[in-house]
XYZ file of C-alpha atoms in Angstrom:
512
model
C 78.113 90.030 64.256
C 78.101 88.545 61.226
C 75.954 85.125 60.441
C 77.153 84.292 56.784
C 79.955 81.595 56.659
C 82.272 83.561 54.363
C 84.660 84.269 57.909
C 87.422 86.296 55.464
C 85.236 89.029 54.797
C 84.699 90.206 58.414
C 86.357 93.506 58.644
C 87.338 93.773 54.931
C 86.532 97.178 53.618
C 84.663 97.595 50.251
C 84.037 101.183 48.777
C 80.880 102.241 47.448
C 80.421 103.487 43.585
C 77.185 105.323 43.532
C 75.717 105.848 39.843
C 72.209 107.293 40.947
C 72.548 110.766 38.871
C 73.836 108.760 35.766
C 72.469 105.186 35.379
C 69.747 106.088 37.495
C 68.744 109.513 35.721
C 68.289 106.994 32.378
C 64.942 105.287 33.935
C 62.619 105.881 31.678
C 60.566 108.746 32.474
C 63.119 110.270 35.253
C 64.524 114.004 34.272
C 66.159 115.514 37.514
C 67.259 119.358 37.151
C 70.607 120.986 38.021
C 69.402 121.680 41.661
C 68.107 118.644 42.400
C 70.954 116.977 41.101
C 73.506 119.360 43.267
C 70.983 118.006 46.243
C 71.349 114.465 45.398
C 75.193 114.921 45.096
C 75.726 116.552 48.720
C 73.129 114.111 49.779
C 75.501 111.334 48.478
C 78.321 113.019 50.177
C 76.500 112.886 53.619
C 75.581 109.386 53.512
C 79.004 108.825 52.704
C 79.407 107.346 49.457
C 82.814 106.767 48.215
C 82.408 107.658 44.424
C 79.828 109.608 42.325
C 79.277 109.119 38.481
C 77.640 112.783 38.448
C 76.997 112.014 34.394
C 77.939 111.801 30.854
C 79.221 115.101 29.730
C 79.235 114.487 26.194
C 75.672 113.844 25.770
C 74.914 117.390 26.232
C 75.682 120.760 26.731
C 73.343 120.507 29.906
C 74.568 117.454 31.185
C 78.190 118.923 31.084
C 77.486 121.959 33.033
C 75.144 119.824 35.345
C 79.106 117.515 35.737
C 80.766 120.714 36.153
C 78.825 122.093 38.920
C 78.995 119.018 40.711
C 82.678 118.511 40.410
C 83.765 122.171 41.761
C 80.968 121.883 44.592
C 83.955 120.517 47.203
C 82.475 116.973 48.264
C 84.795 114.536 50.092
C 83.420 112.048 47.798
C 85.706 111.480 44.317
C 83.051 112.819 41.830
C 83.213 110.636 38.371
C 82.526 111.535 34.575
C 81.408 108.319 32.163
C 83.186 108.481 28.935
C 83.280 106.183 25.637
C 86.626 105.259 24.619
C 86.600 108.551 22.079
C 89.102 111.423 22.944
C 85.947 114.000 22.613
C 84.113 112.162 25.284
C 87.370 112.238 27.357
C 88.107 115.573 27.026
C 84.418 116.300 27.847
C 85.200 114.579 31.262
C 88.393 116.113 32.017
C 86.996 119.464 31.107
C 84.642 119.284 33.900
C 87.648 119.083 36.493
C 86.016 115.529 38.104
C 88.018 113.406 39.892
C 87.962 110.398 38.351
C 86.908 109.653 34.420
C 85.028 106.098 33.418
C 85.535 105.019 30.144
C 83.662 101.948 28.684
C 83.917 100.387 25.310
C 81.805 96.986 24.122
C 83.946 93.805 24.635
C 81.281 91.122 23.725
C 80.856 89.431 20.379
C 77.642 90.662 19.879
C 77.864 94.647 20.903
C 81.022 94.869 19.523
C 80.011 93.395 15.829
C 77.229 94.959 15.416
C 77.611 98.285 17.244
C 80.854 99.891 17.310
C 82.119 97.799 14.217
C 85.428 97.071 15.179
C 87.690 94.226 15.565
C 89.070 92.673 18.922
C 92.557 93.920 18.177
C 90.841 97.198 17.427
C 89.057 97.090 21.061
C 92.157 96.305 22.779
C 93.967 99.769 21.442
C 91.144 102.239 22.017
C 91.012 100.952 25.151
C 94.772 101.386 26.084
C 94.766 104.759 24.028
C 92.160 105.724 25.934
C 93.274 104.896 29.383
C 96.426 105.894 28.937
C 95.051 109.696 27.670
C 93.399 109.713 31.015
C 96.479 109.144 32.682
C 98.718 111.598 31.500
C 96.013 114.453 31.938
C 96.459 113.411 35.911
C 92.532 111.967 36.495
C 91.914 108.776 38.117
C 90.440 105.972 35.601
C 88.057 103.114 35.821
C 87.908 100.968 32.596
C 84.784 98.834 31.728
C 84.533 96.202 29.330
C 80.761 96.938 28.335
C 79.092 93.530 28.322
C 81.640 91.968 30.231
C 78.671 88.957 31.446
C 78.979 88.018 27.980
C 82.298 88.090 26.635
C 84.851 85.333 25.714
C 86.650 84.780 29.129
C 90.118 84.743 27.712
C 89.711 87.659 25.483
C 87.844 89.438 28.677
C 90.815 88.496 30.573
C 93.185 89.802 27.682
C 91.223 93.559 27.769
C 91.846 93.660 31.388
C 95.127 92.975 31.235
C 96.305 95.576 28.620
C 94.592 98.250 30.400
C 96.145 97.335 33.820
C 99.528 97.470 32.089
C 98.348 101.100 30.734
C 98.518 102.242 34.259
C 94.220 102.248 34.852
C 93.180 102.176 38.404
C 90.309 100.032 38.755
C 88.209 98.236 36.094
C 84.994 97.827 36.520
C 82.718 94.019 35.603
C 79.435 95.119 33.947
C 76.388 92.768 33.589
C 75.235 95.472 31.111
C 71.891 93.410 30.199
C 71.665 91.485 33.692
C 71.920 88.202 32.559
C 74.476 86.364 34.802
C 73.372 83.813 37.762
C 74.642 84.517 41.193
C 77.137 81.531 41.048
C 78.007 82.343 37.257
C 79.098 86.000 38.384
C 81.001 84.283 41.435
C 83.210 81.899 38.932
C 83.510 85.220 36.651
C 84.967 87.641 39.046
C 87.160 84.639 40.377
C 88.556 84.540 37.134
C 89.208 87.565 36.562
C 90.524 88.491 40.438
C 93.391 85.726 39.705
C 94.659 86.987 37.069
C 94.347 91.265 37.297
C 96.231 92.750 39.772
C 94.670 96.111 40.140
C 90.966 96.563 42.059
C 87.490 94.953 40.458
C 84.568 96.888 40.542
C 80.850 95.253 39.498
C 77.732 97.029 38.155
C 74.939 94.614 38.054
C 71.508 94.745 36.377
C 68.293 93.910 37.881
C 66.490 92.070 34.872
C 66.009 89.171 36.475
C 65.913 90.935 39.810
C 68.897 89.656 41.035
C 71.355 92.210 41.052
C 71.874 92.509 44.515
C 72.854 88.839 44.656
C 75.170 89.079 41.986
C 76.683 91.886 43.356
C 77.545 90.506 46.603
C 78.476 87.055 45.089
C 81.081 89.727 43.322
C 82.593 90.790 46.371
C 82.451 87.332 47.951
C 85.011 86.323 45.134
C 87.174 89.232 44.875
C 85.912 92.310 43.855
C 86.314 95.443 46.239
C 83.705 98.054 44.964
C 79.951 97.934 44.196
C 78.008 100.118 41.699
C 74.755 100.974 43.206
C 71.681 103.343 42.234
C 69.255 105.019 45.473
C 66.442 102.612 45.249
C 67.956 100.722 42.541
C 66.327 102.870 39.935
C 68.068 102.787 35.970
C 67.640 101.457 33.148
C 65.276 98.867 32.142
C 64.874 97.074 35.622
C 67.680 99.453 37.300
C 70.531 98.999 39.032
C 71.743 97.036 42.201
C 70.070 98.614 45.582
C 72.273 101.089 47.471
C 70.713 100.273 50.630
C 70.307 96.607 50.293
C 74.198 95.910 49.084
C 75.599 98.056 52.144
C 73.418 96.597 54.685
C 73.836 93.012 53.558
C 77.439 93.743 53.627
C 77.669 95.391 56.563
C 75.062 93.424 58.476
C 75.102 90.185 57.091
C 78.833 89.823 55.795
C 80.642 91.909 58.432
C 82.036 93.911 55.454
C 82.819 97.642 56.774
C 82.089 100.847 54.375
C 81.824 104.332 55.009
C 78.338 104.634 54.295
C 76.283 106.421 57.200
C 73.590 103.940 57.229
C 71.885 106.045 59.458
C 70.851 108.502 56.178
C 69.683 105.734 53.781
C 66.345 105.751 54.708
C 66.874 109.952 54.434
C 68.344 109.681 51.226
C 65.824 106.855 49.442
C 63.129 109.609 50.305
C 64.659 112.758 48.591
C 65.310 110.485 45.284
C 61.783 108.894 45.466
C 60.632 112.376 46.119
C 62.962 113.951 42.805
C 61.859 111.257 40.455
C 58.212 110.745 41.255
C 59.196 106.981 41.114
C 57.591 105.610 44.471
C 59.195 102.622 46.751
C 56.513 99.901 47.408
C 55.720 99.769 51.172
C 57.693 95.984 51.255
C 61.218 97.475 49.645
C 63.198 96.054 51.923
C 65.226 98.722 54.496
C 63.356 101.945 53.655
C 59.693 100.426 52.811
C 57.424 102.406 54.797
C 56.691 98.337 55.830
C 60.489 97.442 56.329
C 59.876 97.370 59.864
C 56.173 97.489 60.783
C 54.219 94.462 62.644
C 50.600 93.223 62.418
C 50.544 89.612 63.352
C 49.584 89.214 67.210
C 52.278 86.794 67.197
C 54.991 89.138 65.598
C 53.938 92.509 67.682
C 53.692 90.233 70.735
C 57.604 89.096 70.113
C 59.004 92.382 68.996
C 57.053 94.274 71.854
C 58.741 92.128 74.254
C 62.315 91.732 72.549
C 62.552 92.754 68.759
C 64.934 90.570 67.634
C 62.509 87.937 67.826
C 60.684 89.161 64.553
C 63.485 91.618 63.231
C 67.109 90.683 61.842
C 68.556 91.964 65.143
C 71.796 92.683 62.991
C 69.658 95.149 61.709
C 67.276 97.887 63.376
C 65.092 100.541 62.237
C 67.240 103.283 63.911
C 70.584 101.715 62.075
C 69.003 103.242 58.474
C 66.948 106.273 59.776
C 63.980 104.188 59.486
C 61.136 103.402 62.759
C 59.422 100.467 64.035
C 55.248 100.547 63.827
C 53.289 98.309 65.214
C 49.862 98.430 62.562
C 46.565 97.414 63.739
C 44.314 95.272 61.458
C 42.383 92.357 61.025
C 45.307 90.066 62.504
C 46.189 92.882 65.578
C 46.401 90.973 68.956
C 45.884 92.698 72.289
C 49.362 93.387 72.877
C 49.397 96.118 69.476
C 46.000 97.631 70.757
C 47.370 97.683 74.466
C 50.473 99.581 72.671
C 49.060 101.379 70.565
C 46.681 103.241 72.548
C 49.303 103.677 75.177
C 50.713 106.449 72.658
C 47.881 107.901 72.795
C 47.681 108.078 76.608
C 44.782 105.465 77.124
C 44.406 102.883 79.879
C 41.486 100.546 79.215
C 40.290 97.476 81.453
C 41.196 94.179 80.034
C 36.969 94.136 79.334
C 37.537 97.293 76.870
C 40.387 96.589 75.357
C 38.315 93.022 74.262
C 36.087 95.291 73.328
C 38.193 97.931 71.358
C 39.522 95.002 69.913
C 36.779 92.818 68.894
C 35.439 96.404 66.856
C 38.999 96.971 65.187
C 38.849 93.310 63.681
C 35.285 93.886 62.727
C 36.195 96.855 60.839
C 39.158 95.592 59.155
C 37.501 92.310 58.114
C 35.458 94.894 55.587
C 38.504 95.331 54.062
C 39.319 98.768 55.594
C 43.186 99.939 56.585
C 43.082 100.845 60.082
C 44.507 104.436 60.902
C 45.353 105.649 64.053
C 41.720 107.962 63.748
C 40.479 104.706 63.640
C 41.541 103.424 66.656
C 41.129 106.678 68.664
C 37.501 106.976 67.574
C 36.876 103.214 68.894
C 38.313 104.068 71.875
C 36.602 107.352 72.765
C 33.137 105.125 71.715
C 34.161 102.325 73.847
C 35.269 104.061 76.837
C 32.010 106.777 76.497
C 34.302 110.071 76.217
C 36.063 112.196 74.180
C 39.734 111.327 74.389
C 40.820 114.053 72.161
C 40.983 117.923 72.298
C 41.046 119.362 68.698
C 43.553 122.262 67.924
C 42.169 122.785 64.562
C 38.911 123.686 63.777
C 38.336 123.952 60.966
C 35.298 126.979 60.237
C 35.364 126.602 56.268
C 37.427 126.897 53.232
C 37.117 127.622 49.695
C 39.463 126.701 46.235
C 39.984 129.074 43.706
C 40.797 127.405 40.271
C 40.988 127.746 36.597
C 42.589 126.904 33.704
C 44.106 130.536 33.834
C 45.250 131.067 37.058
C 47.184 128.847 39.599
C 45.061 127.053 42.119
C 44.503 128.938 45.463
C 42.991 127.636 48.989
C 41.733 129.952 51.628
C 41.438 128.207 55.071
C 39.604 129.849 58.002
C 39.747 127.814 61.200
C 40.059 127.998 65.072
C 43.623 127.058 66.231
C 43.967 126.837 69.706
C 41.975 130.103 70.700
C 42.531 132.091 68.152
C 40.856 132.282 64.413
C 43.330 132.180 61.617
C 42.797 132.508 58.577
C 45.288 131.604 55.638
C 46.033 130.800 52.045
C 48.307 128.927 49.739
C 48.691 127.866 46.285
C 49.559 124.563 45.053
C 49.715 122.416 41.671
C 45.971 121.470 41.931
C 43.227 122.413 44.339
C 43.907 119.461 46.878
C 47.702 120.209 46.961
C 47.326 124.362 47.515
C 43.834 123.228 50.442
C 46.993 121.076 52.349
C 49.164 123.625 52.200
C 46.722 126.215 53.721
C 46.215 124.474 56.229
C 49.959 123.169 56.973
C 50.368 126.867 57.084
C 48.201 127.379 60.339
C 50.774 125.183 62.338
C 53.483 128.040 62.923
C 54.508 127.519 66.892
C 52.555 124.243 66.968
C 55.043 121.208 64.554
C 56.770 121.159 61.665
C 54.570 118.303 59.605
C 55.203 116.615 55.923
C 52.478 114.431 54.510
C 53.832 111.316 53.993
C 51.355 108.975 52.657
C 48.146 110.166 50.460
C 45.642 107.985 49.156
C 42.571 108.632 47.545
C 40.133 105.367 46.742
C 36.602 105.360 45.768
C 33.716 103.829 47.774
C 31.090 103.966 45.160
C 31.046 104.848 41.538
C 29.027 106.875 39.379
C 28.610 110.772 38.901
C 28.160 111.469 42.559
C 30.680 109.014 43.574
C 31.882 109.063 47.347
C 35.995 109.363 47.533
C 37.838 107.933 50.599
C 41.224 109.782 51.067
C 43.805 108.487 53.549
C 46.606 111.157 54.554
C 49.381 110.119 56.848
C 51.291 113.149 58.838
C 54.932 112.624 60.280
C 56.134 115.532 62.393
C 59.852 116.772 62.620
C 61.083 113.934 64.985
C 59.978 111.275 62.033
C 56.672 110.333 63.761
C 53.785 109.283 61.228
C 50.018 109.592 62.363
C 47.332 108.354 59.997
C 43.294 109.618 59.328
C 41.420 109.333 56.377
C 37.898 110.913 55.326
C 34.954 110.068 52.888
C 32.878 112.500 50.522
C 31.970 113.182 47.394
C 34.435 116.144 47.278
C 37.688 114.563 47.152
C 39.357 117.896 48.433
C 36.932 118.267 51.357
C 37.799 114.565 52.026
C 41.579 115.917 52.122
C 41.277 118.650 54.157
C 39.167 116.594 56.853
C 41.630 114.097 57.064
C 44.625 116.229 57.379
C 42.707 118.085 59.839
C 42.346 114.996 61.580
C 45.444 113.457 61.150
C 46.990 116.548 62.413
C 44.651 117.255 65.422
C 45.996 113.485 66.689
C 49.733 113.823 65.850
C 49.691 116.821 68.278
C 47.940 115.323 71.013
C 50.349 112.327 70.999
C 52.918 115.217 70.781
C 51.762 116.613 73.910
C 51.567 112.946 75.361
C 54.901 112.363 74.296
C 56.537 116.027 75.679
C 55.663 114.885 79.080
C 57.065 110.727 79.188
């Protein structure tokens, strides 16, 4: 069901131009390798996205192979080479066997003056010479008017045409410095939709942080594919949002794609993971926040129906992504009640006042609740140990040195039996977690998934608070965090912790 008054796009289809490995790749600081771009592409391919710009080949020897690779790897997907207007840049495309090649060439006053030099008649003919060279060596093309946002109308209108009568396949509307206004790039496309025949496509800019508006105020006047980046990463400000233009299409529009929605959340995670270039917890859709309640008037309403606090055109299980109800200083009864039902526990109404009354207390220091947290409260308030530890842990030890990689020995009970084992890692913490994610074999599959490390009290001997959140194999996240003033015993204790809970919930869970 779709709520937006715009009744002829309901069951339209729009294809999905995904420009992640290119555009994306150029945010500043991002280098991704060969593998991890082949892992991105198939990635892409799962999730279902109609067309990949794997690169530029010309720009290097590297990035041409990288292009290769990616165009003989046999995706469904058409797989897309970017290309200047230059017959050396084409033929770097075409070598590389892709599908489709994407030349561009500046249009406005002000690129075209003073960077390429070159007259508007001049424009014009490289840009039929070059579309028409695509052509007739058999590749699909997409021409793009570089700076459309800010070129003469007519003279916009007049590059468009002469490549559509050149036999080009799509063109494609850039707002190359993401300058235009939601309405503006409405009136723009409309223009341009009248009076070109062939498909539009739009790649919006987020300078203003309004790409994803402009790009579906494209679509609501015409156009029929959307460039998007995985978490809207690129240059400057990056890109339009993959997941937030195909769920506002699909959800709010009624537009249909052939995205698996069901893999964004999957896929936002292996690029954030690739780059190094983290999601805030309130990015909308695949924030770890997206879908998580603390209000005792929200978790009250979702507990008993979810659309009352959610979109309802949109769940958490539609992108891959879960609903958590979080516990802090504005948790009601009905998130404690829930929360330590998880967990197996069945207070009296008179402790879970209590349980409650000493979670508020805590958060009102300004501490994040974790799921420790609340099971510690409980066992105090209830006079018992509610927990039966798996792990425990006997001692460990970090070998390091500017020499040798970093090395963590972990001895510990696990179940009945002592284990010992070892790991190496980037830096003492990171080899200490994988020691003791080692000891799990036969128990869960785990992946830390949040880890924070925020000091209590300063100075030499300063005590370190680390926060680790665990999610097992079925996507289920359990939280614990430690103090000392060894920030690696702090980890350990906490992933210990965290670890020790998520498999008695696991237990709890095996037997619902």
């Amino acid at each position: 069901m779709a709520f937006y008054s715009d009744e002829p796009l309901i069951g339209k289809h729009k294809t999905i131009f995904d420009t992640t490995l290119r555009d994306g790749e150029q945010t500043p600081g991002v280098s991704l390798t060969n593998e991890q771009k082949l892992k991105i592409a198939r990635q892409l391919d799962k999730l279902g996205v109609d067309v990949l710009e794997a690169g530029f080949p010309i720009s290097s020897e590297g990035e041409k192979q990288n292009v290769r690779a990616i165009a003989s790897e046999g995706l469904s997907l058409d797989v897309c080479g970017l290309a200047r207007v230059l017959q050396k840049d084409l033929d770097a495309c075409i070598d590389c066997g892709v599908d489709m090649v994407h030349t561009f060439v500046s249009t406005s006053d002000i690129q075209r003056i003073h960077t390429i030099k070159k007259t508007r008649e001049e424009v014009v003919s490289m840009a039929v010479n070059a579309v028409e060279y695509i052509k007739d060596h058999g590749a699909k093309c997409m021409f793009s008017a570089m700076d459309a946002t800010r070129t003469d109308l007519d003279y916009l209108i007049e590059v468009f045409k002469a490549v559509e009568g050149a036999g080009c396949d799509i063109i494609n509307v850039p707002d190359t410095v993401g300058v235009m206004s939601p309405s503006g790039m409405y009136r723009l496309i409309s223009q341009v939709h009248s009076n070109v025949n062939i498909p539009i496509d739009v790649h919006c800019h987020n300078d203003f942080g309004i790409a994803v508006a402009n790009s579906l105020m494209a679509v609501e006047a015409g156009a029929s594919q959307v460039q998007v980046t995985v978490n809207g990463i690129g240059e400057r400000a990056g890109n339009a949002n993959l997941a937030q233009v195909v769920m506002c299409l699909q959800s709010i529009y009624g537009v249909k794609t052939n995205i698996n929605t069901e893999y964004l959340l999957e896929t936002s995670k292996m690029v954030e993971n690739f780059t190094g270039i983290h999601m805030p917890p309130n990015t909308p859709i695949v924030g770890d926040n997206a879908f998580a309640h603390e209000s005792g008037i929200h978790t009250h309403g979702v507990l008993e129906k979810a659309d009352t606090f959610e979109p309802g055109i949109m769940t958490p299980e539609m992108v891959g992504h879960r609903r958590r109800i979080v516990l802090g200083k504005h948790a009601g009864k009905h998130a404690v009640k829930q929360s330590l039902s998880e967990i197996g526990i069945q207070p009296t109404e008179e402790q879970l006042d209590e349980i409650l009354s000493r979670i508020k207390t805590i958060a009102n220091r300004g501490k994040r609740i974790c799921d420790a947290d609340l099971h510690a409260v409980a066992s105090a308030v209830l006079g018992k140990n509610l927990g039966h530890e798996t792990i425990k842990l006997k001692e460990f030890s970090v070998m390091t040195s500017n020499l040798t990689t970093p090395t963590a020995v972990v001895r510990a009970i696990v179940g009945d039996q002592e284990v010992t084992a070892s790991n190496f890692g980037v830096g003492p913490i990171d080899a200490s977690l994988k020691a003791v994610g080692s000891m799990l074999n036969g128990y869960t599959r785990i992946k830390i998934r949040d880890f924070r490390i925020e000091a209590i009290t300063g100075g030499s001997d300063a005590l370190a608070e680390v926060t680790i959140g665990v999610e097992d194999e079925e996507g289920r996240v359990v939280t614990a965090h430690s103090a000392s003033a060894d920030i690696v015993t702090a980890s350990v204790d906490a992933l210990v912790t965290a670890i020790n809970l998520l498999l008695e919930k696991k237990k709890l869970w095996s037997m619902q």
